[in-house]
Amino acid sequence: MSSQGAWSIREIAGPAGQLEVRVDEPPASPRAAVVIGHSHPRHGGTMHDNVVHRAAKAFQSIGCAVLRFNFLGVGLSTGTFDDGRGEKDDFRAGLSWFAERHQDLPLWSAGFSFGAWIAVSVGAIDRRVSLMLGIAPPTHYDLTAFRPRRTAKFLVHGEADELVAVQDIWTLYDQLKEPKELVVIAAADHFFSGRVSEVGDAIVDLLEDYQP
């Protein structure tokens, strides 16, 4: 394995057929297995989003194995957009597949925008998940299950987010149970235009030395 780790793109069984996934492994034995969801499929979101790509590389750089995938109907994944219902099923399938692949590792859920909503909603009710990270989570979606969960919760948000006001993220953060942490990236918009690298830096700063 190279110093950059290994990666592969494949298809795994999903609820609606096949899910196109990419697996990134660190060069040494991984410390956790992370599943990442991408932004809204109806607005061009894929597992190759700049933010998702940077997040995956950040997780890999701190020793995590990472699974990112295309929600149903995106890329080579079977099916059609399902307003979150089928996408949550997809995320559960990804968690189960990756948990089976890395049976002895902590299982973490993460996502960007629409994918953050999916990741924390599924992670909040899946007792295998020991850490959740949401990047620019949409607070206008139902986050009822996320708020009371006492699993570790991390949020990364742009100060100038034009779709989800940073004040709404602070309100959500205040409602979350400990342990929790929020990083606000100065002047960043919803897609972290020109500041994507800072998303990766935030993940590294938050989790490089994290101990449950």
CSV table of C-alpha atoms in Angstrom, one decimal:
chain,number,residue,atom,x,y,z
A,1,MET,CA,0.0,0.0,0.0
A,2,SER,CA,1.3,3.5,-0.9
A,3,SER,CA,1.9,6.3,1.6
A,4,GLN,CA,-1.3,7.8,0.4
A,5,GLY,CA,-3.3,4.6,1.1
A,6,ALA,CA,-5.4,2.6,-1.4
A,7,TRP,CA,-8.7,3.2,-3.0
A,8,SER,CA,-11.2,1.4,-5.2
A,9,ILE,CA,-14.5,2.1,-6.9
A,10,ARG,CA,-17.1,-0.7,-6.9
A,11,GLU,CA,-20.8,-1.5,-6.6
A,12,ILE,CA,-22.4,-3.0,-3.6
A,13,ALA,CA,-26.0,-4.2,-3.0
A,14,GLY,CA,-28.4,-1.5,-2.1
A,15,PRO,CA,-32.1,-1.5,-1.3
A,16,ALA,CA,-33.1,-0.4,-4.8
A,17,GLY,CA,-30.4,-2.4,-6.6
A,18,GLN,CA,-26.7,-1.5,-6.8
A,19,LEU,CA,-24.9,1.4,-5.1
A,20,GLU,CA,-21.8,2.9,-6.7
A,21,VAL,CA,-19.2,3.4,-3.9
A,22,ARG,CA,-15.6,4.5,-3.5
A,23,VAL,CA,-13.5,3.1,-0.7
A,24,ASP,CA,-10.4,4.9,0.6
A,25,GLU,CA,-8.1,3.1,3.0
A,26,PRO,CA,-5.3,4.7,5.0
A,27,PRO,CA,-1.7,3.3,4.6
A,28,ALA,CA,-1.7,1.8,8.1
A,29,SER,CA,-4.4,-0.1,10.1
A,30,PRO,CA,-7.5,2.2,10.3
A,31,ARG,CA,-8.7,3.6,13.5
A,32,ALA,CA,-12.4,4.0,12.4
A,33,ALA,CA,-14.7,3.3,9.5
A,34,VAL,CA,-16.5,6.4,8.1
A,35,VAL,CA,-19.5,6.5,5.7
A,36,ILE,CA,-20.0,9.9,4.0
A,37,GLY,CA,-23.2,11.1,2.3
A,38,HIS,CA,-23.2,13.7,-0.5
A,39,SER,CA,-25.2,16.8,-1.2
A,40,HIS,CA,-28.7,17.0,-2.8
A,41,PRO,CA,-29.0,14.7,-5.9
A,42,ARG,CA,-31.4,17.1,-7.6
A,43,HIS,CA,-28.8,19.9,-7.4
A,44,GLY,CA,-25.9,18.0,-8.9
A,45,GLY,CA,-24.7,16.3,-5.7
A,46,THR,CA,-22.5,13.2,-6.1
A,47,MET,CA,-19.9,11.3,-4.1
A,48,HIS,CA,-17.3,13.4,-6.1
A,49,ASP,CA,-18.5,16.7,-4.6
A,50,ASN,CA,-15.5,18.9,-3.8
A,51,VAL,CA,-16.5,19.0,-0.1
A,52,VAL,CA,-17.2,15.3,0.1
A,53,HIS,CA,-13.9,14.6,-1.6
A,54,ARG,CA,-12.0,16.8,0.7
A,55,ALA,CA,-13.7,15.4,3.8
A,56,ALA,CA,-12.9,11.9,2.7
A,57,LYS,CA,-9.2,12.8,2.3
A,58,ALA,CA,-9.2,14.4,5.7
A,59,PHE,CA,-10.6,11.4,7.3
A,60,GLN,CA,-8.2,9.2,5.5
A,61,SER,CA,-5.3,11.4,6.6
A,62,ILE,CA,-6.1,10.9,10.2
A,63,GLY,CA,-6.2,7.1,9.8
A,64,CYS,CA,-9.8,6.3,8.9
A,65,ALA,CA,-11.2,4.0,6.3
A,66,VAL,CA,-13.8,5.9,4.3
A,67,LEU,CA,-16.8,4.8,2.2
A,68,ARG,CA,-18.5,7.4,0.0
A,69,PHE,CA,-21.2,6.5,-2.4
A,70,ASN,CA,-23.8,7.8,-4.9
A,71,PHE,CA,-27.3,7.9,-3.6
A,72,LEU,CA,-29.9,6.0,-5.7
A,73,GLY,CA,-30.2,7.4,-9.2
A,74,VAL,CA,-26.9,9.2,-9.1
A,75,GLY,CA,-24.0,7.9,-11.3
A,76,LEU,CA,-24.1,4.2,-11.5
A,77,SER,CA,-26.4,3.7,-8.5
A,78,THR,CA,-29.8,2.2,-9.3
A,79,GLY,CA,-33.1,3.9,-8.7
A,80,THR,CA,-34.5,7.4,-8.5
A,81,PHE,CA,-34.5,10.3,-6.0
A,82,ASP,CA,-36.8,9.5,-3.1
A,83,ASP,CA,-37.0,12.7,-1.0
A,84,GLY,CA,-34.7,11.2,1.7
A,85,ARG,CA,-36.6,8.0,2.4
A,86,GLY,CA,-34.6,5.8,-0.1
A,87,GLU,CA,-31.5,7.8,0.6
A,88,LYS,CA,-31.6,6.9,4.3
A,89,ASP,CA,-32.0,3.3,3.2
A,90,ASP,CA,-28.9,3.7,1.0
A,91,PHE,CA,-26.9,5.1,3.9
A,92,ARG,CA,-28.0,2.2,6.2
A,93,ALA,CA,-26.8,-0.2,3.5
A,94,GLY,CA,-23.5,1.6,3.3
A,95,LEU,CA,-23.1,1.5,7.1
A,96,SER,CA,-23.9,-2.3,7.2
A,97,TRP,CA,-21.5,-3.1,4.3
A,98,PHE,CA,-18.7,-1.1,5.8
A,99,ALA,CA,-19.3,-2.4,9.3
A,100,GLU,CA,-19.0,-5.9,8.0
A,101,ARG,CA,-15.8,-5.1,6.2
A,102,HIS,CA,-14.3,-3.5,9.3
A,103,GLN,CA,-15.9,-5.4,12.1
A,104,ASP,CA,-13.6,-4.4,14.9
A,105,LEU,CA,-13.6,-0.6,14.2
A,106,PRO,CA,-15.7,2.2,15.5
A,107,LEU,CA,-18.3,3.2,12.9
A,108,TRP,CA,-18.8,6.9,12.1
A,109,SER,CA,-21.4,8.7,10.0
A,110,ALA,CA,-20.7,11.9,8.1
A,111,GLY,CA,-22.2,14.0,5.3
A,112,PHE,CA,-22.4,17.3,3.5
A,113,SER,CA,-25.6,19.4,3.2
A,114,PHE,CA,-28.5,17.0,2.2
A,115,GLY,CA,-26.0,14.2,3.0
A,116,ALA,CA,-25.4,15.6,6.4
A,117,TRP,CA,-29.1,15.4,7.2
A,118,ILE,CA,-29.1,11.8,6.0
A,119,ALA,CA,-26.0,10.9,7.9
A,120,VAL,CA,-27.0,12.3,11.3
A,121,SER,CA,-30.6,11.1,11.0
A,122,VAL,CA,-29.5,7.5,10.3
A,123,GLY,CA,-26.6,7.7,12.7
A,124,ALA,CA,-28.8,9.0,15.5
A,125,ILE,CA,-30.9,5.8,15.5
A,126,ASP,CA,-28.2,3.3,14.6
A,127,ARG,CA,-26.5,2.1,17.8
A,128,ARG,CA,-23.4,1.0,15.9
A,129,VAL,CA,-22.6,4.6,15.1
A,130,SER,CA,-20.3,6.1,17.7
A,131,LEU,CA,-19.7,9.5,16.1
A,132,MET,CA,-21.5,11.8,13.7
A,133,LEU,CA,-20.2,14.8,11.7
A,134,GLY,CA,-22.4,17.1,9.7
A,135,ILE,CA,-21.0,19.6,7.2
A,136,ALA,CA,-23.5,22.4,6.5
A,137,PRO,CA,-26.5,20.4,7.7
A,138,PRO,CA,-29.9,21.7,6.5
A,139,THR,CA,-31.7,22.8,9.6
A,140,HIS,CA,-35.0,23.1,7.8
A,141,TYR,CA,-35.1,19.3,7.5
A,142,ASP,CA,-36.3,17.1,10.4
A,143,LEU,CA,-33.4,16.6,12.8
A,144,THR,CA,-35.6,15.4,15.7
A,145,ALA,CA,-33.6,12.1,16.3
A,146,PHE,CA,-30.3,13.9,16.2
A,147,ARG,CA,-30.9,16.4,19.0
A,148,PRO,CA,-31.2,14.1,22.0
A,149,ARG,CA,-28.6,11.5,21.0
A,150,ARG,CA,-25.6,11.5,23.4
A,151,THR,CA,-23.2,10.1,20.8
A,152,ALA,CA,-20.3,12.5,19.8
A,153,LYS,CA,-21.5,15.1,17.4
A,154,PHE,CA,-19.4,17.5,15.3
A,155,LEU,CA,-20.6,20.3,13.0
A,156,VAL,CA,-18.7,22.3,10.4
A,157,HIS,CA,-20.5,25.3,8.9
A,158,GLY,CA,-19.8,28.4,6.8
A,159,GLU,CA,-20.3,31.8,8.4
A,160,ALA,CA,-21.8,33.2,5.2
A,161,ASP,CA,-23.9,30.2,4.3
A,162,GLU,CA,-26.7,31.5,2.1
A,163,LEU,CA,-28.9,28.4,2.4
A,164,VAL,CA,-28.6,27.6,6.1
A,165,ALA,CA,-28.0,30.7,8.3
A,166,VAL,CA,-25.2,30.3,10.8
A,167,GLN,CA,-27.6,31.6,13.5
A,168,ASP,CA,-29.8,28.5,12.8
A,169,ILE,CA,-26.8,26.2,13.2
A,170,TRP,CA,-26.0,27.9,16.6
A,171,THR,CA,-29.6,27.3,17.6
A,172,LEU,CA,-29.3,23.6,16.6
A,173,TYR,CA,-26.0,23.3,18.4
A,174,ASP,CA,-27.5,24.7,21.6
A,175,GLN,CA,-30.2,22.0,21.4
A,176,LEU,CA,-27.7,19.1,21.0
A,177,LYS,CA,-26.7,17.0,23.9
A,178,GLU,CA,-23.0,16.7,24.9
A,179,PRO,CA,-20.5,15.7,23.7
A,180,LYS,CA,-20.5,18.2,20.8
A,181,GLU,CA,-18.4,20.7,18.9
A,182,LEU,CA,-19.0,23.3,16.2
A,183,VAL,CA,-16.5,24.9,13.8
A,184,VAL,CA,-17.6,27.9,11.9
A,185,ILE,CA,-15.4,28.8,8.9
A,186,ALA,CA,-15.2,32.5,8.4
A,187,ALA,CA,-16.8,34.0,5.3
A,188,ALA,CA,-17.5,30.6,3.8
A,189,ASP,CA,-20.7,30.0,1.8
A,190,HIS,CA,-22.8,26.8,1.7
A,191,PHE,CA,-20.5,25.2,-0.8
A,192,PHE,CA,-17.3,26.5,0.9
A,193,SER,CA,-16.3,28.2,-2.4
A,194,GLY,CA,-12.5,28.8,-2.3
A,195,ARG,CA,-12.4,27.4,1.2
A,196,VAL,CA,-12.9,23.7,0.7
A,197,SER,CA,-9.5,23.0,2.1
A,198,GLU,CA,-10.6,24.6,5.4
A,199,VAL,CA,-13.3,21.9,5.7
A,200,GLY,CA,-10.6,19.3,5.7
A,201,ASP,CA,-8.5,21.3,8.1
A,202,ALA,CA,-11.5,21.5,10.5
A,203,ILE,CA,-12.0,17.7,10.4
A,204,VAL,CA,-8.4,17.1,11.1
A,205,ASP,CA,-8.4,19.6,14.0
A,206,LEU,CA,-11.5,18.2,15.5
A,207,LEU,CA,-10.7,14.5,15.2
A,208,GLU,CA,-7.0,13.9,14.8
A,209,ASP,CA,-6.6,13.4,18.5
A,210,TYR,CA,-10.2,12.5,19.3
A,211,GLN,CA,-10.6,9.8,21.9
A,212,PRO,CA,-14.1,8.5,22.8
